[in-house]
Amino acid sequence: MEKIQHNHVQAKGLKLHVAQIGTGPKVVVFLHGFPEIWYSWRHQMVAVANAGYRAISIDFRGYGLSEHPSEPEKATFNDFVDDVVAVLDSLGITKAHLVAKDFGAFVAAMVGILHPDRVSTIILLGVPFLLPGLSPLQSQLHLIPPGFYMLRWMVPGGAEADFGRFDTKTVIRKVYIMFSGSLPPVATDNQEIMDLVDSSAPFPPWLSEEDFAEYGSLYEKSGFRTALQVPYRTMMLPCGLDDGKIRAPGLVIMGEQDYIMKFPGLEDYIRSGKVKEFVPNLDVTFLAQGTHFVQEQLPEEVNHLIISFLNKHCE
């Protein structure tokens, strides 16, 4: 970890935080989800650097050590796509492998469609190849219960009031514990999402107090203004790319115990092979004990899968 270098690059007038380790022309760019940050890729960054790659992990705008946009409530997934391209341009990188987690999967998929010449391969964890608007799962969306956390956080002011009852570190702790489970977080009519987890509940054994302190301090700096906008308040907005195809080789790594697997229609979308209509050159791997944070929970297994795939497709 001490060998990871930190700096900022300019992207559309904002300073974006970039963590890097390793050198050379083979570049891997890691894209985080929520409630994650650049730090969530710490195990993978070191592993791919040791395997001969240059590893780069960014904080999206409004997250961690990156600057907020002037109007966070107007941020879109397209802005995050622009961030990825701007980081590549600023660092003089022509083409890279993308590894993305959670909502970062939407960003990686959009980059793959809009900027195919910049992408060598795409590896996704926790969320398969989808686009904003949740294409092609729209026909299943009516099955989502109204108390599902995602629907609650889409409503302006709702999550702010819920989160505001606790300090930032407690919010991150609760979300991390909640998302580590195998059941989707669903509240009753008279219940708040944050109350699904007791403040004294133990966090997963694969995370330390130091890890949570790192996450908490980074979110204390950034807050949640941008994080609630992207992904939650823009996730259902179509991006106009539904007819696009991703030509780059792809890999999806999913934990069998990931609560996302119970999202309506998602498991069938993966297992039936329908996802390959979007990404024809695709491999899919399931990890039996994996949860939503599989890259932190099972780093050695995930690192092996990532490096094997990269080596197979390295130009």
PDB file of C-alpha atoms in Angstrom, residues 12-248:
ATOM      1  CA  LYS A  12     -13.497  19.232 -17.367  1.00  0.00           C
ATOM      2  CA  GLY A  13     -12.421  21.880 -14.889  1.00  0.00           C
ATOM      3  CA  LEU A  14     -12.356  19.563 -11.870  1.00  0.00           C
ATOM      4  CA  LYS A  15      -9.445  18.048 -10.006  1.00  0.00           C
ATOM      5  CA  LEU A  16      -9.878  14.280  -9.872  1.00  0.00           C
ATOM      6  CA  HIS A  17      -7.935  12.147  -7.427  1.00  0.00           C
ATOM      7  CA  VAL A  18      -5.918   9.353  -9.014  1.00  0.00           C
ATOM      8  CA  ALA A  19      -4.090   6.541  -7.198  1.00  0.00           C
ATOM      9  CA  GLN A  20      -1.404   4.677  -9.152  1.00  0.00           C
ATOM     10  CA  ILE A  21       1.067   1.843  -8.805  1.00  0.00           C
ATOM     11  CA  GLY A  22       3.197   0.090 -11.391  1.00  0.00           C
ATOM     12  CA  THR A  23       4.609   1.232 -14.713  1.00  0.00           C
ATOM     13  CA  GLY A  24       4.573   0.318 -18.364  1.00  0.00           C
ATOM     14  CA  PRO A  25       2.259   0.387 -21.373  1.00  0.00           C
ATOM     15  CA  LYS A  26      -0.244  -2.197 -20.074  1.00  0.00           C
ATOM     16  CA  VAL A  27      -2.751  -0.108 -18.110  1.00  0.00           C
ATOM     17  CA  VAL A  28      -5.640  -1.184 -15.891  1.00  0.00           C
ATOM     18  CA  VAL A  29      -8.108   1.486 -14.726  1.00  0.00           C
ATOM     19  CA  PHE A  30     -10.286   0.631 -11.716  1.00  0.00           C
ATOM     20  CA  LEU A  31     -13.729   2.246 -11.310  1.00  0.00           C
ATOM     21  CA  HIS A  32     -15.444   2.124  -7.917  1.00  0.00           C
ATOM     22  CA  GLY A  33     -19.081   1.863  -6.876  1.00  0.00           C
ATOM     23  CA  PHE A  34     -20.972   3.000  -3.764  1.00  0.00           C
ATOM     24  CA  PRO A  35     -20.141   3.122  -0.874  1.00  0.00           C
ATOM     25  CA  GLU A  36     -16.707   2.444  -2.232  1.00  0.00           C
ATOM     26  CA  ILE A  37     -13.850   4.660  -3.310  1.00  0.00           C
ATOM     27  CA  TRP A  38     -10.403   4.240  -4.912  1.00  0.00           C
ATOM     28  CA  TYR A  39      -9.370   2.376  -1.750  1.00  0.00           C
ATOM     29  CA  SER A  40     -11.729  -0.518  -2.440  1.00  0.00           C
ATOM     30  CA  TRP A  41      -9.302  -1.674  -5.176  1.00  0.00           C
ATOM     31  CA  ARG A  42      -6.210  -1.689  -2.942  1.00  0.00           C
ATOM     32  CA  HIS A  43      -5.722  -5.478  -3.164  1.00  0.00           C
ATOM     33  CA  GLN A  44      -6.224  -5.591  -6.929  1.00  0.00           C
ATOM     34  CA  MET A  45      -3.975  -2.618  -7.641  1.00  0.00           C
ATOM     35  CA  VAL A  46      -0.988  -4.189  -5.927  1.00  0.00           C
ATOM     36  CA  ALA A  47      -1.635  -7.587  -7.524  1.00  0.00           C
ATOM     37  CA  VAL A  48      -1.898  -6.346 -11.123  1.00  0.00           C
ATOM     38  CA  ALA A  49       1.141  -4.102 -10.626  1.00  0.00           C
ATOM     39  CA  ASN A  50       3.109  -7.115  -9.444  1.00  0.00           C
ATOM     40  CA  ALA A  51       1.913  -8.908 -12.588  1.00  0.00           C
ATOM     41  CA  GLY A  52       3.449  -6.241 -14.815  1.00  0.00           C
ATOM     42  CA  TYR A  53       0.586  -3.782 -15.273  1.00  0.00           C
ATOM     43  CA  ARG A  54       0.200  -0.115 -14.448  1.00  0.00           C
ATOM     44  CA  ALA A  55      -2.756   0.133 -12.051  1.00  0.00           C
ATOM     45  CA  ILE A  56      -4.835   3.308 -11.784  1.00  0.00           C
ATOM     46  CA  SER A  57      -7.798   3.817  -9.465  1.00  0.00           C
ATOM     47  CA  ILE A  58      -9.803   7.032  -9.602  1.00  0.00           C
ATOM     48  CA  ASP A  59     -12.265   8.768  -7.328  1.00  0.00           C
ATOM     49  CA  PHE A  60     -15.189   9.864  -9.479  1.00  0.00           C
ATOM     50  CA  ARG A  61     -16.178  13.521  -9.262  1.00  0.00           C
ATOM     51  CA  GLY A  62     -17.787  14.291  -5.917  1.00  0.00           C
ATOM     52  CA  TYR A  63     -16.331  11.165  -4.326  1.00  0.00           C
ATOM     53  CA  GLY A  64     -13.400  10.814  -1.947  1.00  0.00           C
ATOM     54  CA  LEU A  65     -10.529  13.157  -2.733  1.00  0.00           C
ATOM     55  CA  SER A  66     -11.929  14.403  -6.042  1.00  0.00           C
ATOM     56  CA  GLU A  67     -13.639  17.771  -6.355  1.00  0.00           C
ATOM     57  CA  HIS A  68     -17.406  18.135  -6.502  1.00  0.00           C
ATOM     58  CA  PRO A  69     -19.009  19.491  -9.652  1.00  0.00           C
ATOM     59  CA  SER A  70     -20.426  22.983  -9.089  1.00  0.00           C
ATOM     60  CA  GLU A  71     -23.966  21.572  -9.168  1.00  0.00           C
ATOM     61  CA  PRO A  72     -23.831  17.964  -7.920  1.00  0.00           C
ATOM     62  CA  GLU A  73     -27.584  17.556  -8.367  1.00  0.00           C
ATOM     63  CA  LYS A  74     -27.109  17.908 -12.146  1.00  0.00           C
ATOM     64  CA  ALA A  75     -24.366  15.291 -12.480  1.00  0.00           C
ATOM     65  CA  THR A  76     -25.016  12.406 -14.885  1.00  0.00           C
ATOM     66  CA  PHE A  77     -23.447   9.105 -15.867  1.00  0.00           C
ATOM     67  CA  ASN A  78     -22.148  10.868 -18.973  1.00  0.00           C
ATOM     68  CA  ASP A  79     -20.073  13.125 -16.716  1.00  0.00           C
ATOM     69  CA  PHE A  80     -18.493  10.050 -15.154  1.00  0.00           C
ATOM     70  CA  VAL A  81     -17.752   8.641 -18.614  1.00  0.00           C
ATOM     71  CA  ASP A  82     -16.068  11.950 -19.438  1.00  0.00           C
ATOM     72  CA  ASP A  83     -14.029  11.612 -16.229  1.00  0.00           C
ATOM     73  CA  VAL A  84     -12.604   8.268 -17.345  1.00  0.00           C
ATOM     74  CA  VAL A  85     -11.640   9.591 -20.772  1.00  0.00           C
ATOM     75  CA  ALA A  86     -10.194  12.779 -19.275  1.00  0.00           C
ATOM     76  CA  VAL A  87      -8.014  10.759 -16.890  1.00  0.00           C
ATOM     77  CA  LEU A  88      -6.708   8.673 -19.791  1.00  0.00           C
ATOM     78  CA  ASP A  89      -5.985  11.827 -21.793  1.00  0.00           C
ATOM     79  CA  SER A  90      -4.304  13.600 -18.874  1.00  0.00           C
ATOM     80  CA  LEU A  91      -2.015  10.638 -18.248  1.00  0.00           C
ATOM     81  CA  GLY A  92      -1.229  10.129 -21.928  1.00  0.00           C
ATOM     82  CA  ILE A  93      -2.891   6.719 -22.060  1.00  0.00           C
ATOM     83  CA  THR A  94      -4.293   5.685 -25.436  1.00  0.00           C
ATOM     84  CA  LYS A  95      -6.013   2.472 -24.390  1.00  0.00           C
ATOM     85  CA  ALA A  96      -6.721   0.677 -21.114  1.00  0.00           C
ATOM     86  CA  HIS A  97      -8.339  -2.325 -19.513  1.00  0.00           C
ATOM     87  CA  LEU A  98     -11.314  -1.289 -17.368  1.00  0.00           C
ATOM     88  CA  VAL A  99     -12.212  -3.051 -14.118  1.00  0.00           C
ATOM     89  CA  ALA A 100     -15.426  -1.758 -12.570  1.00  0.00           C
ATOM     90  CA  LYS A 101     -17.607  -2.522  -9.569  1.00  0.00           C
ATOM     91  CA  ASP A 102     -21.252  -1.804  -8.735  1.00  0.00           C
ATOM     92  CA  PHE A 103     -22.451   1.360 -10.541  1.00  0.00           C
ATOM     93  CA  GLY A 104     -18.979   1.666 -12.060  1.00  0.00           C
ATOM     94  CA  ALA A 105     -20.211  -1.139 -14.339  1.00  0.00           C
ATOM     95  CA  PHE A 106     -22.628   1.294 -15.989  1.00  0.00           C
ATOM     96  CA  VAL A 107     -19.794   3.748 -16.586  1.00  0.00           C
ATOM     97  CA  ALA A 108     -17.498   1.066 -18.008  1.00  0.00           C
ATOM     98  CA  ALA A 109     -20.229  -0.208 -20.333  1.00  0.00           C
ATOM     99  CA  MET A 110     -20.896   3.313 -21.609  1.00  0.00           C
ATOM    100  CA  VAL A 111     -17.189   3.914 -22.202  1.00  0.00           C
ATOM    101  CA  GLY A 112     -17.086   0.627 -24.111  1.00  0.00           C
ATOM    102  CA  ILE A 113     -19.860   1.803 -26.437  1.00  0.00           C
ATOM    103  CA  LEU A 114     -18.968   5.492 -26.776  1.00  0.00           C
ATOM    104  CA  HIS A 115     -15.179   5.141 -26.856  1.00  0.00           C
ATOM    105  CA  PRO A 116     -14.416   1.609 -28.091  1.00  0.00           C
ATOM    106  CA  ASP A 117     -10.967   2.646 -29.313  1.00  0.00           C
ATOM    107  CA  ARG A 118      -9.928   3.464 -25.719  1.00  0.00           C
ATOM    108  CA  VAL A 119     -10.888   0.085 -24.226  1.00  0.00           C
ATOM    109  CA  SER A 120      -8.924  -3.180 -24.390  1.00  0.00           C
ATOM    110  CA  THR A 121     -11.125  -5.301 -22.115  1.00  0.00           C
ATOM    111  CA  ILE A 122     -13.848  -4.733 -19.520  1.00  0.00           C
ATOM    112  CA  ILE A 123     -14.102  -6.686 -16.256  1.00  0.00           C
ATOM    113  CA  LEU A 124     -17.174  -6.133 -14.065  1.00  0.00           C
ATOM    114  CA  LEU A 125     -17.829  -7.196 -10.475  1.00  0.00           C
ATOM    115  CA  GLY A 126     -21.100  -7.096  -8.538  1.00  0.00           C
ATOM    116  CA  VAL A 127     -23.167  -5.801 -11.470  1.00  0.00           C
ATOM    117  CA  PRO A 128     -23.230  -7.313 -14.974  1.00  0.00           C
ATOM    118  CA  PHE A 129     -23.236  -5.389 -18.243  1.00  0.00           C
ATOM    119  CA  LEU A 130     -26.193  -2.989 -17.996  1.00  0.00           C
ATOM    120  CA  LEU A 131     -26.926   0.602 -18.938  1.00  0.00           C
ATOM    121  CA  PRO A 132     -28.659   3.463 -17.107  1.00  0.00           C
ATOM    122  CA  GLY A 133     -32.368   2.871 -17.417  1.00  0.00           C
ATOM    123  CA  LEU A 134     -31.524  -0.705 -16.397  1.00  0.00           C
ATOM    124  CA  SER A 135     -31.795  -1.927 -19.963  1.00  0.00           C
ATOM    125  CA  PRO A 136     -32.663  -4.749 -20.602  1.00  0.00           C
ATOM    126  CA  LEU A 137     -34.418  -5.393 -17.256  1.00  0.00           C
ATOM    127  CA  GLN A 138     -37.186  -2.792 -17.661  1.00  0.00           C
ATOM    128  CA  SER A 139     -39.963  -5.386 -17.873  1.00  0.00           C
ATOM    129  CA  GLN A 140     -39.037  -6.602 -14.380  1.00  0.00           C
ATOM    130  CA  LEU A 141     -38.896  -3.247 -12.617  1.00  0.00           C
ATOM    131  CA  HIS A 142     -42.525  -3.399 -11.444  1.00  0.00           C
ATOM    132  CA  LEU A 143     -41.502  -6.325  -9.230  1.00  0.00           C
ATOM    133  CA  ILE A 144     -39.215  -4.143  -7.101  1.00  0.00           C
ATOM    134  CA  PRO A 145     -40.812  -3.584  -3.658  1.00  0.00           C
ATOM    135  CA  PRO A 146     -41.391   0.104  -2.791  1.00  0.00           C
ATOM    136  CA  GLY A 147     -39.198  -0.169   0.304  1.00  0.00           C
ATOM    137  CA  PHE A 148     -36.140  -1.250  -1.713  1.00  0.00           C
ATOM    138  CA  TYR A 149     -33.215   0.983  -0.775  1.00  0.00           C
ATOM    139  CA  MET A 150     -32.589   2.048  -4.372  1.00  0.00           C
ATOM    140  CA  LEU A 151     -36.126   3.413  -4.770  1.00  0.00           C
ATOM    141  CA  ARG A 152     -35.961   5.176  -1.414  1.00  0.00           C
ATOM    142  CA  TRP A 153     -32.668   6.895  -2.250  1.00  0.00           C
ATOM    143  CA  MET A 154     -34.001   8.086  -5.616  1.00  0.00           C
ATOM    144  CA  VAL A 155     -36.347  10.496  -3.858  1.00  0.00           C
ATOM    145  CA  PRO A 156     -34.640  13.877  -3.236  1.00  0.00           C
ATOM    146  CA  GLY A 157     -34.426  14.596   0.474  1.00  0.00           C
ATOM    147  CA  GLY A 158     -35.283  11.087   1.612  1.00  0.00           C
ATOM    148  CA  ALA A 159     -31.801   9.676   1.978  1.00  0.00           C
ATOM    149  CA  GLU A 160     -30.498  13.020   3.219  1.00  0.00           C
ATOM    150  CA  ALA A 161     -32.947  12.901   6.143  1.00  0.00           C
ATOM    151  CA  ASP A 162     -32.240   9.226   6.802  1.00  0.00           C
ATOM    152  CA  PHE A 163     -28.451   9.594   6.646  1.00  0.00           C
ATOM    153  CA  GLY A 164     -28.538  12.863   8.584  1.00  0.00           C
ATOM    154  CA  ARG A 165     -29.501  11.106  11.803  1.00  0.00           C
ATOM    155  CA  PHE A 166     -25.997   9.612  12.002  1.00  0.00           C
ATOM    156  CA  ASP A 167     -22.420  10.698  11.538  1.00  0.00           C
ATOM    157  CA  THR A 168     -20.799   9.874   8.205  1.00  0.00           C
ATOM    158  CA  LYS A 169     -18.728   6.952   9.483  1.00  0.00           C
ATOM    159  CA  THR A 170     -21.832   5.297  10.945  1.00  0.00           C
ATOM    160  CA  VAL A 171     -23.670   5.681   7.634  1.00  0.00           C
ATOM    161  CA  ILE A 172     -20.816   4.027   5.733  1.00  0.00           C
ATOM    162  CA  ARG A 173     -20.588   1.274   8.334  1.00  0.00           C
ATOM    163  CA  LYS A 174     -24.318   0.561   8.084  1.00  0.00           C
ATOM    164  CA  VAL A 175     -24.335   0.568   4.274  1.00  0.00           C
ATOM    165  CA  TYR A 176     -21.300  -1.702   4.070  1.00  0.00           C
ATOM    166  CA  ILE A 177     -22.850  -4.213   6.472  1.00  0.00           C
ATOM    167  CA  MET A 178     -26.209  -4.028   4.701  1.00  0.00           C
ATOM    168  CA  PHE A 179     -24.709  -4.532   1.242  1.00  0.00           C
ATOM    169  CA  SER A 180     -22.618  -7.455   2.499  1.00  0.00           C
ATOM    170  CA  GLY A 181     -25.745  -9.534   3.063  1.00  0.00           C
ATOM    171  CA  SER A 182     -27.422 -11.990   0.728  1.00  0.00           C
ATOM    172  CA  LEU A 183     -30.866 -10.391   0.948  1.00  0.00           C
ATOM    173  CA  PRO A 184     -31.856  -7.140  -0.782  1.00  0.00           C
ATOM    174  CA  PRO A 185     -32.213  -4.239   1.683  1.00  0.00           C
ATOM    175  CA  VAL A 186     -35.967  -3.572   1.857  1.00  0.00           C
ATOM    176  CA  ALA A 187     -37.630  -1.390   4.504  1.00  0.00           C
ATOM    177  CA  THR A 188     -41.239  -1.520   5.648  1.00  0.00           C
ATOM    178  CA  ASP A 189     -43.548   1.476   5.182  1.00  0.00           C
ATOM    179  CA  ASN A 190     -42.710   2.910   8.609  1.00  0.00           C
ATOM    180  CA  GLN A 191     -39.027   2.076   8.566  1.00  0.00           C
ATOM    181  CA  GLU A 192     -35.939   3.899   7.298  1.00  0.00           C
ATOM    182  CA  ILE A 193     -33.214   2.144   5.326  1.00  0.00           C
ATOM    183  CA  MET A 194     -30.534   3.025   7.887  1.00  0.00           C
ATOM    184  CA  ASP A 195     -32.586   1.273  10.564  1.00  0.00           C
ATOM    185  CA  LEU A 196     -32.188  -2.074   8.784  1.00  0.00           C
ATOM    186  CA  VAL A 197     -28.758  -2.328  10.430  1.00  0.00           C
ATOM    187  CA  ASP A 198     -28.072  -1.856  14.114  1.00  0.00           C
ATOM    188  CA  SER A 199     -25.251   0.587  14.784  1.00  0.00           C
ATOM    189  CA  SER A 200     -23.497  -1.987  16.949  1.00  0.00           C
ATOM    190  CA  ALA A 201     -23.643  -4.786  14.358  1.00  0.00           C
ATOM    191  CA  PRO A 202     -20.227  -6.300  13.591  1.00  0.00           C
ATOM    192  CA  PHE A 203     -18.802  -5.556  10.207  1.00  0.00           C
ATOM    193  CA  PRO A 204     -17.579  -8.274   7.857  1.00  0.00           C
ATOM    194  CA  PRO A 205     -14.465 -10.142   9.036  1.00  0.00           C
ATOM    195  CA  TRP A 206     -12.587  -9.280   5.856  1.00  0.00           C
ATOM    196  CA  LEU A 207     -12.626  -5.559   6.710  1.00  0.00           C
ATOM    197  CA  SER A 208     -10.585  -4.043   9.501  1.00  0.00           C
ATOM    198  CA  GLU A 209     -11.174  -1.023  11.720  1.00  0.00           C
ATOM    199  CA  GLU A 210      -8.476   0.715   9.670  1.00  0.00           C
ATOM    200  CA  ASP A 211     -10.381  -0.010   6.455  1.00  0.00           C
ATOM    201  CA  PHE A 212     -13.575   1.477   7.845  1.00  0.00           C
ATOM    202  CA  ALA A 213     -11.671   4.476   9.159  1.00  0.00           C
ATOM    203  CA  GLU A 214     -10.347   5.055   5.636  1.00  0.00           C
ATOM    204  CA  TYR A 215     -13.801   4.829   4.055  1.00  0.00           C
ATOM    205  CA  GLY A 216     -15.320   6.992   6.747  1.00  0.00           C
ATOM    206  CA  SER A 217     -12.717   9.740   6.459  1.00  0.00           C
ATOM    207  CA  LEU A 218     -13.016   9.885   2.668  1.00  0.00           C
ATOM    208  CA  TYR A 219     -16.808  10.183   2.803  1.00  0.00           C
ATOM    209  CA  GLU A 220     -16.548  12.742   5.591  1.00  0.00           C
ATOM    210  CA  LYS A 221     -14.654  14.837   3.079  1.00  0.00           C
ATOM    211  CA  SER A 222     -16.929  14.259   0.099  1.00  0.00           C
ATOM    212  CA  GLY A 223     -20.327  13.793   1.712  1.00  0.00           C
ATOM    213  CA  PHE A 224     -23.143  12.243  -0.284  1.00  0.00           C
ATOM    214  CA  ARG A 225     -24.422  14.999  -2.592  1.00  0.00           C
ATOM    215  CA  THR A 226     -22.891  13.606  -5.759  1.00  0.00           C
ATOM    216  CA  ALA A 227     -23.151   9.994  -4.599  1.00  0.00           C
ATOM    217  CA  LEU A 228     -26.926  10.189  -4.265  1.00  0.00           C
ATOM    218  CA  GLN A 229     -27.257  11.836  -7.670  1.00  0.00           C
ATOM    219  CA  VAL A 230     -25.024   9.327  -9.457  1.00  0.00           C
ATOM    220  CA  PRO A 231     -25.944   6.536  -9.349  1.00  0.00           C
ATOM    221  CA  TYR A 232     -29.283   6.609  -7.563  1.00  0.00           C
ATOM    222  CA  ARG A 233     -31.134   9.601  -8.974  1.00  0.00           C
ATOM    223  CA  THR A 234     -29.961   9.044 -12.525  1.00  0.00           C
ATOM    224  CA  MET A 235     -29.993   5.243 -12.645  1.00  0.00           C
ATOM    225  CA  MET A 236     -33.461   4.993 -14.192  1.00  0.00           C
ATOM    226  CA  LEU A 237     -32.807   7.628 -16.854  1.00  0.00           C
ATOM    227  CA  PRO A 238     -32.155   6.029 -20.281  1.00  0.00           C
ATOM    228  CA  CYS A 239     -28.834   6.993 -21.828  1.00  0.00           C
ATOM    229  CA  GLY A 240     -29.848   6.408 -25.461  1.00  0.00           C
ATOM    230  CA  LEU A 241     -27.326   3.618 -26.002  1.00  0.00           C
ATOM    231  CA  ASP A 242     -29.649   0.600 -25.779  1.00  0.00           C
ATOM    232  CA  ASP A 243     -28.826  -0.516 -29.331  1.00  0.00           C
ATOM    233  CA  GLY A 244     -25.085  -0.384 -28.680  1.00  0.00           C
ATOM    234  CA  LYS A 245     -22.799  -3.388 -28.523  1.00  0.00           C
ATOM    235  CA  ILE A 246     -19.572  -3.811 -26.594  1.00  0.00           C
ATOM    236  CA  ARG A 247     -16.957  -5.326 -28.860  1.00  0.00           C
ATOM    237  CA  ALA A 248     -14.168  -5.533 -26.281  1.00  0.00           C
TER     238      ALA A 248
END
